Amino acid sequence: DAGVTQSPTHLIKTRGQQVTLRCSPKSGHDTVSWYQQALGQGPQFIFQYYEEEERQRGNFPDRFSGHQFPNYSSELNVNALLLGDSALYLCASSETGLQGYTFGSGTRLTVV
Amino acid sequence: KNEVEQSPQNLTAQEGEFITINCSYSVGISALHWLQQHPGGGIVSLFMLSSGKKKHGRLIATINIQEKHSSLHITASHPRDSAVYICAVTGNQFYFGTGTSLTVIP
């Protein structure tokens, strides 16, 4: 049984560009959460998707948006990239109503 | 002030030593998680607990709800335990500590 799959694993973008990161949840999980982890810091919650809707959101600007598809996979979109957006982006899936989370290996985004 | 505070930030131990990492939180929670992150980024969930104590192999996690405090213990530490250990809590959202970087020297 595959866990959480994220793609791509690494990505280099130029300031001002847009990026899309993808996440496939663990089988049986219907809730996907996204986190940003800057170097040397703990992860910060971006948002959570359930039933194709954003259910909760952390303190991130509107440049960060997402989507969840009927098969529960999810995308994270970041527009107008800034150098400070360089980070590891982690996706975690869970089954709604339960507290167990499974994390992906992350996408390392570098903005130059 | 962070909702989740961990100590120490960095820890170096000799192989075989008993290790304790502490976590304090300031928000109401439904569960507390201990996570392990190796270089490269992948996170593994070690424990999820809402009361008492859990044990898995050489790892033990405890939580005191009244004191809003949790500890992660590693017995007979080994170099392969070297990683960043992150405490996180779930309340109305997921809050993470900044992690404890553990290095176990042979």
PDB file of C-alpha atoms in Angstrom:
ATOM      1  CA  ASP A   1       0.000   0.000   0.000  1.00  0.00           C
ATOM      2  CA  ALA A   2       1.602   3.249  -1.097  1.00  0.00           C
ATOM      3  CA  GLY A   3       1.767   5.979   1.474  1.00  0.00           C
ATOM      4  CA  VAL A   4       1.525   9.629   0.581  1.00  0.00           C
ATOM      5  CA  THR A   5       3.146  10.442  -2.763  1.00  0.00           C
ATOM      6  CA  GLN A   6       4.342  13.925  -3.615  1.00  0.00           C
ATOM      7  CA  SER A   7       5.647  15.223  -6.915  1.00  0.00           C
ATOM      8  CA  PRO A   8       7.998  16.553  -7.971  1.00  0.00           C
ATOM      9  CA  THR A   9      10.658  15.863  -5.345  1.00  0.00           C
ATOM     10  CA  HIS A  10      12.718  18.911  -6.256  1.00  0.00           C
ATOM     11  CA  LEU A  11      11.890  22.047  -8.199  1.00  0.00           C
ATOM     12  CA  ILE A  12      13.692  25.238  -9.109  1.00  0.00           C
ATOM     13  CA  LYS A  13      11.653  28.285 -10.113  1.00  0.00           C
ATOM     14  CA  THR A  14      12.363  31.911 -10.835  1.00  0.00           C
ATOM     15  CA  ARG A  15      10.973  34.733  -8.738  1.00  0.00           C
ATOM     16  CA  GLY A  16       7.557  35.816 -10.054  1.00  0.00           C
ATOM     17  CA  GLN A  17       6.733  32.461 -11.586  1.00  0.00           C
ATOM     18  CA  GLN A  18       3.919  30.138 -10.558  1.00  0.00           C
ATOM     19  CA  VAL A  19       4.298  26.585  -9.285  1.00  0.00           C
ATOM     20  CA  THR A  20       2.007  23.596  -8.792  1.00  0.00           C
ATOM     21  CA  LEU A  21       2.846  20.807  -6.362  1.00  0.00           C
ATOM     22  CA  ARG A  22       0.955  17.544  -6.254  1.00  0.00           C
ATOM     23  CA  CYS A  23      -0.007  15.086  -3.538  1.00  0.00           C
ATOM     24  CA  SER A  24      -1.649  11.671  -3.668  1.00  0.00           C
ATOM     25  CA  PRO A  25      -2.969  10.613  -0.279  1.00  0.00           C
ATOM     26  CA  LYS A  26      -2.618   7.251   1.350  1.00  0.00           C
ATOM     27  CA  SER A  27      -5.252   4.757   0.270  1.00  0.00           C
ATOM     28  CA  GLY A  28      -8.379   5.195   2.370  1.00  0.00           C
ATOM     29  CA  HIS A  29      -7.541   8.749   3.405  1.00  0.00           C
ATOM     30  CA  ASP A  30      -9.859  11.557   2.331  1.00  0.00           C
ATOM     31  CA  THR A  31      -8.280  14.622   3.955  1.00  0.00           C
ATOM     32  CA  VAL A  32      -5.123  16.329   2.731  1.00  0.00           C
ATOM     33  CA  SER A  33      -3.126  18.985   4.557  1.00  0.00           C
ATOM     34  CA  TRP A  34      -0.237  21.060   3.243  1.00  0.00           C
ATOM     35  CA  TYR A  35       2.680  22.446   5.238  1.00  0.00           C
ATOM     36  CA  GLN A  36       5.631  24.701   4.505  1.00  0.00           C
ATOM     37  CA  GLN A  37       8.909  23.983   6.241  1.00  0.00           C
ATOM     38  CA  ALA A  38      11.641  26.577   5.914  1.00  0.00           C
ATOM     39  CA  LEU A  39      15.217  25.473   6.512  1.00  0.00           C
ATOM     40  CA  GLY A  40      15.847  24.898  10.211  1.00  0.00           C
ATOM     41  CA  GLN A  41      12.233  25.513  11.154  1.00  0.00           C
ATOM     42  CA  GLY A  42       9.273  23.361  12.049  1.00  0.00           C
ATOM     43  CA  PRO A  43       6.499  22.902   9.484  1.00  0.00           C
ATOM     44  CA  GLN A  44       3.841  25.611   9.236  1.00  0.00           C
ATOM     45  CA  PHE A  45       0.254  24.711   8.391  1.00  0.00           C
ATOM     46  CA  ILE A  46      -0.918  26.118   5.042  1.00  0.00           C
ATOM     47  CA  PHE A  47      -4.376  24.614   4.572  1.00  0.00           C
ATOM     48  CA  GLN A  48      -6.427  21.463   4.700  1.00  0.00           C
ATOM     49  CA  TYR A  49      -8.794  20.028   2.081  1.00  0.00           C
ATOM     50  CA  TYR A  50     -11.724  17.720   2.579  1.00  0.00           C
ATOM     51  CA  GLU A  51     -14.531  16.907   0.149  1.00  0.00           C
ATOM     52  CA  GLU A  52     -12.857  19.110  -2.453  1.00  0.00           C
ATOM     53  CA  GLU A  53     -13.137  22.179  -0.249  1.00  0.00           C
ATOM     54  CA  GLU A  54     -10.661  24.137   1.837  1.00  0.00           C
ATOM     55  CA  ARG A  55     -11.658  23.358   5.390  1.00  0.00           C
ATOM     56  CA  GLN A  56      -9.007  25.217   7.384  1.00  0.00           C
ATOM     57  CA  ARG A  57      -6.307  27.699   6.524  1.00  0.00           C
ATOM     58  CA  GLY A  58      -3.169  28.862   8.266  1.00  0.00           C
ATOM     59  CA  ASN A  59      -1.599  32.293   8.089  1.00  0.00           C
ATOM     60  CA  PHE A  60      -0.573  32.280   4.423  1.00  0.00           C
ATOM     61  CA  PRO A  61      -1.377  34.874   1.746  1.00  0.00           C
ATOM     62  CA  ASP A  62      -3.823  34.332  -1.091  1.00  0.00           C
ATOM     63  CA  ARG A  63      -0.888  33.577  -3.389  1.00  0.00           C
ATOM     64  CA  PHE A  64      -1.139  30.116  -1.880  1.00  0.00           C
ATOM     65  CA  SER A  65      -4.142  28.223  -3.172  1.00  0.00           C
ATOM     66  CA  GLY A  66      -5.113  24.631  -3.495  1.00  0.00           C
ATOM     67  CA  HIS A  67      -7.454  22.125  -4.924  1.00  0.00           C
ATOM     68  CA  GLN A  68      -8.677  18.659  -4.085  1.00  0.00           C
ATOM     69  CA  PHE A  69      -9.930  16.286  -6.742  1.00  0.00           C
ATOM     70  CA  PRO A  70     -12.695  13.672  -6.469  1.00  0.00           C
ATOM     71  CA  ASN A  71     -10.052  10.964  -6.027  1.00  0.00           C
ATOM     72  CA  TYR A  72      -8.809  12.912  -2.937  1.00  0.00           C
ATOM     73  CA  SER A  73      -5.513  13.909  -4.530  1.00  0.00           C
ATOM     74  CA  SER A  74      -4.555  17.524  -4.083  1.00  0.00           C
ATOM     75  CA  GLU A  75      -2.560  20.335  -5.608  1.00  0.00           C
ATOM     76  CA  LEU A  76      -0.873  23.292  -3.987  1.00  0.00           C
ATOM     77  CA  ASN A  77      -0.441  26.354  -6.211  1.00  0.00           C
ATOM     78  CA  VAL A  78       1.784  29.296  -5.404  1.00  0.00           C
ATOM     79  CA  ASN A  79       1.621  32.397  -7.579  1.00  0.00           C
ATOM     80  CA  ALA A  80       4.099  35.260  -7.909  1.00  0.00           C
ATOM     81  CA  LEU A  81       6.866  33.314  -6.222  1.00  0.00           C
ATOM     82  CA  LEU A  82       9.125  35.110  -3.791  1.00  0.00           C
ATOM     83  CA  LEU A  83      12.600  34.097  -2.679  1.00  0.00           C
ATOM     84  CA  GLY A  84      11.111  33.465   0.762  1.00  0.00           C
ATOM     85  CA  ASP A  85       8.858  30.775  -0.648  1.00  0.00           C
ATOM     86  CA  SER A  86      11.891  28.514  -0.912  1.00  0.00           C
ATOM     87  CA  ALA A  87      11.121  25.650   1.447  1.00  0.00           C
ATOM     88  CA  LEU A  88      10.182  22.019   1.790  1.00  0.00           C
ATOM     89  CA  TYR A  89       6.471  21.583   1.129  1.00  0.00           C
ATOM     90  CA  LEU A  90       4.969  18.636   2.940  1.00  0.00           C
ATOM     91  CA  CYS A  91       1.663  16.959   2.334  1.00  0.00           C
ATOM     92  CA  ALA A  92      -0.068  14.805   4.925  1.00  0.00           C
ATOM     93  CA  SER A  93      -3.192  12.745   4.548  1.00  0.00           C
ATOM     94  CA  SER A  94      -5.633  11.456   7.104  1.00  0.00           C
ATOM     95  CA  GLU A  95      -9.050   9.927   7.374  1.00  0.00           C
ATOM     96  CA  THR A  96     -11.555  12.500   8.545  1.00  0.00           C
ATOM     97  CA  GLY A  97     -12.663  12.014  12.095  1.00  0.00           C
ATOM     98  CA  LEU A  98      -9.438  10.231  12.974  1.00  0.00           C
ATOM     99  CA  GLN A  99      -6.224  11.798  14.150  1.00  0.00           C
ATOM    100  CA  GLY A 100      -3.616   9.614  12.477  1.00  0.00           C
ATOM    101  CA  TYR A 101      -1.600  11.373   9.790  1.00  0.00           C
ATOM    102  CA  THR A 102       0.718  10.021   7.114  1.00  0.00           C
ATOM    103  CA  PHE A 103       3.284  12.400   5.665  1.00  0.00           C
ATOM    104  CA  GLY A 104       4.833  12.461   2.231  1.00  0.00           C
ATOM    105  CA  SER A 105       8.533  12.977   1.636  1.00  0.00           C
ATOM    106  CA  GLY A 106       7.978  16.518   0.502  1.00  0.00           C
ATOM    107  CA  THR A 107       8.781  18.719  -2.470  1.00  0.00           C
ATOM    108  CA  ARG A 108      11.821  20.925  -2.082  1.00  0.00           C
ATOM    109  CA  LEU A 109      11.152  24.221  -3.861  1.00  0.00           C
ATOM    110  CA  THR A 110      13.972  26.626  -4.567  1.00  0.00           C
ATOM    111  CA  VAL A 111      13.119  30.087  -5.846  1.00  0.00           C
ATOM    112  CA  VAL A 112      16.005  31.933  -7.480  1.00  0.00           C
TER     113      VAL A 112
ATOM    114  CA  LYS B   1       5.523  32.775  21.353  1.00  0.00           C
ATOM    115  CA  ASN B   2       5.096  29.421  19.624  1.00  0.00           C
ATOM    116  CA  GLU B   3       2.126  27.286  20.537  1.00  0.00           C
ATOM    117  CA  VAL B   4       4.498  24.315  20.832  1.00  0.00           C
ATOM    118  CA  GLU B   5       7.904  24.561  22.477  1.00  0.00           C
ATOM    119  CA  GLN B   6      10.518  21.818  22.423  1.00  0.00           C
ATOM    120  CA  SER B   7      13.729  21.344  24.334  1.00  0.00           C
ATOM    121  CA  PRO B   8      16.534  20.900  23.804  1.00  0.00           C
ATOM    122  CA  GLN B   9      16.974  22.294  20.279  1.00  0.00           C
ATOM    123  CA  ASN B  10      20.084  20.207  19.731  1.00  0.00           C
ATOM    124  CA  LEU B  11      21.238  17.067  21.478  1.00  0.00           C
ATOM    125  CA  THR B  12      24.362  14.964  21.092  1.00  0.00           C
ATOM    126  CA  ALA B  13      24.562  11.613  22.842  1.00  0.00           C
ATOM    127  CA  GLN B  14      26.877   8.623  23.009  1.00  0.00           C
ATOM    128  CA  GLU B  15      25.542   5.363  21.681  1.00  0.00           C
ATOM    129  CA  GLY B  16      23.665   3.539  24.405  1.00  0.00           C
ATOM    130  CA  GLU B  17      22.597   6.630  26.336  1.00  0.00           C
ATOM    131  CA  PHE B  18      19.022   7.252  27.487  1.00  0.00           C
ATOM    132  CA  ILE B  19      17.591  10.313  25.744  1.00  0.00           C
ATOM    133  CA  THR B  20      14.696  12.571  26.676  1.00  0.00           C
ATOM    134  CA  ILE B  21      13.129  15.265  24.513  1.00  0.00           C
ATOM    135  CA  ASN B  22      10.523  17.534  26.040  1.00  0.00           C
ATOM    136  CA  CYS B  23       7.517  19.300  24.546  1.00  0.00           C
ATOM    137  CA  SER B  24       5.209  21.895  26.073  1.00  0.00           C
ATOM    138  CA  TYR B  25       2.143  23.342  24.427  1.00  0.00           C
ATOM    139  CA  SER B  26      -0.178  26.219  25.170  1.00  0.00           C
ATOM    140  CA  VAL B  27      -3.317  25.425  23.172  1.00  0.00           C
ATOM    141  CA  GLY B  28      -6.168  23.029  23.717  1.00  0.00           C
ATOM    142  CA  ILE B  29      -5.481  19.830  21.880  1.00  0.00           C
ATOM    143  CA  SER B  30      -7.203  16.676  20.766  1.00  0.00           C
ATOM    144  CA  ALA B  31      -3.952  14.783  20.216  1.00  0.00           C
ATOM    145  CA  LEU B  32      -0.185  15.164  20.386  1.00  0.00           C
ATOM    146  CA  HIS B  33       2.152  13.697  17.792  1.00  0.00           C
ATOM    147  CA  TRP B  34       5.823  12.832  17.854  1.00  0.00           C
ATOM    148  CA  LEU B  35       7.367  12.860  14.385  1.00  0.00           C
ATOM    149  CA  GLN B  36      10.794  11.877  13.100  1.00  0.00           C
ATOM    150  CA  GLN B  37      12.380  13.695  10.183  1.00  0.00           C
ATOM    151  CA  HIS B  38      15.547  12.457   8.522  1.00  0.00           C
ATOM    152  CA  PRO B  39      17.839  14.520   6.262  1.00  0.00           C
ATOM    153  CA  GLY B  40      16.070  14.910   2.940  1.00  0.00           C
ATOM    154  CA  GLY B  41      12.800  15.781   4.592  1.00  0.00           C
ATOM    155  CA  GLY B  42      10.558  12.748   4.835  1.00  0.00           C
ATOM    156  CA  ILE B  43       8.537  12.681   8.041  1.00  0.00           C
ATOM    157  CA  VAL B  44       7.548   9.523   9.866  1.00  0.00           C
ATOM    158  CA  SER B  45       4.845   9.545  12.500  1.00  0.00           C
ATOM    159  CA  LEU B  46       6.185   7.854  15.638  1.00  0.00           C
ATOM    160  CA  PHE B  47       3.344   8.326  18.095  1.00  0.00           C
ATOM    161  CA  MET B  48      -0.052   9.884  18.410  1.00  0.00           C
ATOM    162  CA  LEU B  49      -1.342  10.145  21.935  1.00  0.00           C
ATOM    163  CA  SER B  50      -4.011  11.949  23.884  1.00  0.00           C
ATOM    164  CA  SER B  51      -3.326  10.523  27.331  1.00  0.00           C
ATOM    165  CA  GLY B  52      -0.929   8.352  29.271  1.00  0.00           C
ATOM    166  CA  LYS B  53       1.966   6.571  27.698  1.00  0.00           C
ATOM    167  CA  LYS B  54       2.828   4.633  24.563  1.00  0.00           C
ATOM    168  CA  LYS B  55       5.802   2.402  23.819  1.00  0.00           C
ATOM    169  CA  HIS B  56       7.177   1.168  20.520  1.00  0.00           C
ATOM    170  CA  GLY B  57      10.443  -0.700  20.630  1.00  0.00           C
ATOM    171  CA  ARG B  58      13.040   1.554  22.242  1.00  0.00           C
ATOM    172  CA  LEU B  59      10.801   4.602  22.030  1.00  0.00           C
ATOM    173  CA  ILE B  60       8.452   5.732  24.775  1.00  0.00           C
ATOM    174  CA  ALA B  61       6.133   8.740  24.661  1.00  0.00           C
ATOM    175  CA  THR B  62       4.257  10.191  27.612  1.00  0.00           C
ATOM    176  CA  ILE B  63       1.792  13.014  27.946  1.00  0.00           C
ATOM    177  CA  ASN B  64       0.448  14.951  30.937  1.00  0.00           C
ATOM    178  CA  ILE B  65      -2.698  16.729  29.814  1.00  0.00           C
ATOM    179  CA  GLN B  66      -3.039  18.795  32.996  1.00  0.00           C
ATOM    180  CA  GLU B  67       0.516  20.132  32.682  1.00  0.00           C
ATOM    181  CA  LYS B  68       0.344  20.378  28.858  1.00  0.00           C
ATOM    182  CA  HIS B  69       3.610  18.534  28.593  1.00  0.00           C
ATOM    183  CA  SER B  70       4.914  15.511  26.727  1.00  0.00           C
ATOM    184  CA  SER B  71       8.216  13.672  26.651  1.00  0.00           C
ATOM    185  CA  LEU B  72       9.801  11.353  24.114  1.00  0.00           C
ATOM    186  CA  HIS B  73      12.328   8.905  25.505  1.00  0.00           C
ATOM    187  CA  ILE B  74      14.794   6.791  23.546  1.00  0.00           C
ATOM    188  CA  THR B  75      16.407   3.932  25.428  1.00  0.00           C
ATOM    189  CA  ALA B  76      19.758   2.443  24.377  1.00  0.00           C
ATOM    190  CA  SER B  77      20.234   5.092  21.703  1.00  0.00           C
ATOM    191  CA  HIS B  78      21.859   4.131  18.412  1.00  0.00           C
ATOM    192  CA  PRO B  79      23.452   6.183  15.612  1.00  0.00           C
ATOM    193  CA  ARG B  80      20.483   5.350  13.376  1.00  0.00           C
ATOM    194  CA  ASP B  81      18.299   7.316  15.808  1.00  0.00           C
ATOM    195  CA  SER B  82      20.045  10.483  14.584  1.00  0.00           C
ATOM    196  CA  ALA B  83      17.293  12.676  13.156  1.00  0.00           C
ATOM    197  CA  VAL B  84      15.121  15.673  13.943  1.00  0.00           C
ATOM    198  CA  TYR B  85      12.287  14.880  16.322  1.00  0.00           C
ATOM    199  CA  ILE B  86       9.256  17.122  16.040  1.00  0.00           C
ATOM    200  CA  CYS B  87       6.420  17.520  18.501  1.00  0.00           C
ATOM    201  CA  ALA B  88       3.103  18.569  17.001  1.00  0.00           C
ATOM    202  CA  VAL B  89      -0.372  19.027  18.385  1.00  0.00           C
ATOM    203  CA  THR B  90      -3.765  18.980  16.760  1.00  0.00           C
ATOM    204  CA  GLY B  91      -6.376  21.351  18.088  1.00  0.00           C
ATOM    205  CA  ASN B  92      -8.303  23.508  15.659  1.00  0.00           C
ATOM    206  CA  GLN B  93      -5.292  23.087  13.388  1.00  0.00           C
ATOM    207  CA  PHE B  94      -1.918  21.397  13.376  1.00  0.00           C
ATOM    208  CA  TYR B  95       0.814  23.212  15.364  1.00  0.00           C
ATOM    209  CA  PHE B  96       4.432  22.098  15.138  1.00  0.00           C
ATOM    210  CA  GLY B  97       7.420  22.610  17.346  1.00  0.00           C
ATOM    211  CA  THR B  98      10.699  23.625  15.712  1.00  0.00           C
ATOM    212  CA  GLY B  99      12.213  20.213  16.337  1.00  0.00           C
ATOM    213  CA  THR B 100      15.074  18.708  18.309  1.00  0.00           C
ATOM    214  CA  SER B 101      18.096  17.695  16.290  1.00  0.00           C
ATOM    215  CA  LEU B 102      19.542  14.494  17.768  1.00  0.00           C
ATOM    216  CA  THR B 103      22.981  13.133  16.910  1.00  0.00           C
ATOM    217  CA  VAL B 104      24.027   9.813  18.387  1.00  0.00           C
ATOM    218  CA  ILE B 105      27.759   9.176  18.233  1.00  0.00           C
ATOM    219  CA  PRO B 106      29.080   5.601  17.993  1.00  0.00           C
TER     220      PRO B 106
END
